[in-house]
mmCIF file of C-alpha atoms in Angstrom:
data_model
loop_
_atom_site.group_PDB
_atom_site.id
_atom_site.type_symbol
_atom_site.label_atom_id
_atom_site.label_comp_id
_atom_site.label_asym_id
_atom_site.label_seq_id
_atom_site.Cartn_x
_atom_site.Cartn_y
_atom_site.Cartn_z
ATOM 1 C CA VAL A 715 -0.286 -7.000 9.055
ATOM 2 C CA MET A 716 3.042 -8.018 7.618
ATOM 3 C CA LYS A 717 5.554 -5.269 8.327
ATOM 4 C CA THR A 718 7.837 -4.519 5.418
ATOM 5 C CA SER A 719 9.152 -1.334 3.946
ATOM 6 C CA TYR A 720 6.552 -1.814 1.208
ATOM 7 C CA ILE A 721 3.291 -2.147 3.160
ATOM 8 C CA VAL A 722 1.768 0.561 5.345
ATOM 9 C CA THR A 723 -1.527 0.206 7.168
ATOM 10 C CA PRO A 724 -4.201 2.924 7.024
ATOM 11 C CA GLY A 725 -3.432 5.786 9.391
ATOM 12 C CA GLU A 726 0.035 4.438 10.238
ATOM 13 C CA THR A 727 1.833 7.408 8.701
ATOM 14 C CA ASN A 728 1.062 10.591 6.818
ATOM 15 C CA ASP A 729 4.476 10.781 5.175
ATOM 16 C CA LEU A 730 3.357 12.030 1.767
ATOM 17 C CA GLU A 731 6.594 10.985 0.065
ATOM 18 C CA LEU A 732 6.252 7.439 1.412
ATOM 19 C CA ILE A 733 2.553 6.789 0.790
ATOM 20 C CA GLY A 734 1.644 9.116 -2.087
ATOM 21 C CA GLY A 735 -1.201 11.565 -2.486
ATOM 22 C CA LYS A 736 -4.162 9.188 -2.779
ATOM 23 C CA ALA A 737 -3.260 7.279 0.375
ATOM 24 C CA TYR A 738 -2.560 10.546 2.176
ATOM 25 C CA GLY A 739 -6.034 11.795 1.246
ATOM 26 C CA LEU A 740 -7.649 8.548 2.420
ATOM 27 C CA ASN A 741 -5.765 8.798 5.718
ATOM 28 C CA GLN A 742 -7.039 12.354 6.178
ATOM 29 C CA LEU A 743 -10.636 11.281 5.553
ATOM 30 C CA LEU A 744 -10.225 8.376 7.972
ATOM 31 C CA ALA A 745 -8.797 10.712 10.643
ATOM 32 C CA LEU A 746 -11.795 13.028 10.210
ATOM 33 C CA GLY A 747 -14.165 10.140 10.883
ATOM 34 C CA PHE A 748 -15.418 9.532 7.357
ATOM 35 C CA ASN A 749 -16.531 6.031 6.431
ATOM 36 C CA VAL A 750 -13.637 4.972 4.208
ATOM 37 C CA PRO A 751 -13.567 1.548 2.514
ATOM 38 C CA GLN A 752 -10.875 -0.832 3.739
ATOM 39 C CA TYR A 753 -7.540 -0.168 2.082
ATOM 40 C CA VAL A 754 -3.883 -1.074 2.236
ATOM 41 C CA ILE A 755 -0.961 0.997 1.013
ATOM 42 C CA LEU A 756 1.891 -0.231 -1.133
ATOM 43 C CA THR A 757 4.568 2.435 -0.634
ATOM 44 C CA THR A 758 6.278 4.621 -3.171
ATOM 45 C CA ARG A 759 9.464 2.729 -2.327
ATOM 46 C CA ALA A 760 7.837 -0.436 -3.684
ATOM 47 C CA TYR A 761 7.121 1.370 -6.949
ATOM 48 C CA GLU A 762 10.629 2.815 -7.133
ATOM 49 C CA ASP A 763 12.255 -0.571 -6.475
ATOM 50 C CA HIS A 764 10.021 -2.154 -9.109
ATOM 51 C CA GLN A 765 11.078 0.487 -11.644
ATOM 52 C CA LYS A 766 14.751 -0.172 -10.811
ATOM 53 C CA ASN A 767 14.170 -3.948 -10.863
ATOM 54 C CA GLN A 768 15.483 -4.185 -7.283
ATOM 55 C CA ASN A 769 14.353 -6.343 -4.354
ATOM 56 C CA GLN A 770 11.935 -8.298 -6.538
ATOM 57 C CA ASN A 771 11.548 -11.148 -4.019
ATOM 58 C CA ALA A 772 10.561 -8.759 -1.218
ATOM 59 C CA LEU A 773 8.184 -6.929 -3.548
ATOM 60 C CA ASP A 774 6.625 -10.193 -4.735
ATOM 61 C CA ASP A 775 6.195 -11.286 -1.103
ATOM 62 C CA ALA A 776 4.511 -7.978 -0.210
ATOM 63 C CA ILE A 777 2.096 -8.255 -3.136
ATOM 64 C CA LYS A 778 1.275 -11.885 -2.276
ATOM 65 C CA HIS A 779 0.654 -10.854 1.333
ATOM 66 C CA ILE A 780 -1.719 -8.077 0.247
ATOM 67 C CA TRP A 781 -3.491 -10.480 -2.117
ATOM 68 C CA GLY A 782 -3.970 -12.869 0.809
ATOM 69 C CA MET A 783 -5.334 -10.025 2.972
ATOM 70 C CA LEU A 784 -7.877 -9.428 0.231
ATOM 71 C CA GLY A 785 -9.117 -13.008 0.248
ATOM 72 C CA ASN A 786 -6.993 -14.254 -2.664
ATOM 73 C CA GLY A 787 -9.357 -12.684 -5.134
ATOM 74 C CA THR A 788 -12.617 -13.524 -3.367
ATOM 75 C CA ILE A 789 -13.215 -9.961 -2.116
ATOM 76 C CA PRO A 790 -14.190 -7.290 -4.675
ATOM 77 C CA LEU A 791 -11.528 -4.623 -4.874
ATOM 78 C CA VAL A 792 -10.380 -1.582 -6.761
ATOM 79 C CA ALA A 793 -6.695 -0.887 -7.363
ATOM 80 C CA ARG A 794 -5.498 2.676 -7.735
ATOM 81 C CA SER A 795 -2.080 3.886 -8.731
#
């Protein structure tokens, strides 16, 4: 997985401020052994930078990387905010 300040892999961290509540909950379920669908986390920093219109190239690269991980649109997915 591409390591940036915007992408976190499942179970990598439980920093609630960094990953947000939904990702935190998914990480908890994963840690308890529940069958959780594959997911990737775009950090709260990515959202904050987007809102401030900062680091757009890095954010665009992170989103393109995630899109590629998801088969460039060939894999069904659900996006949550």
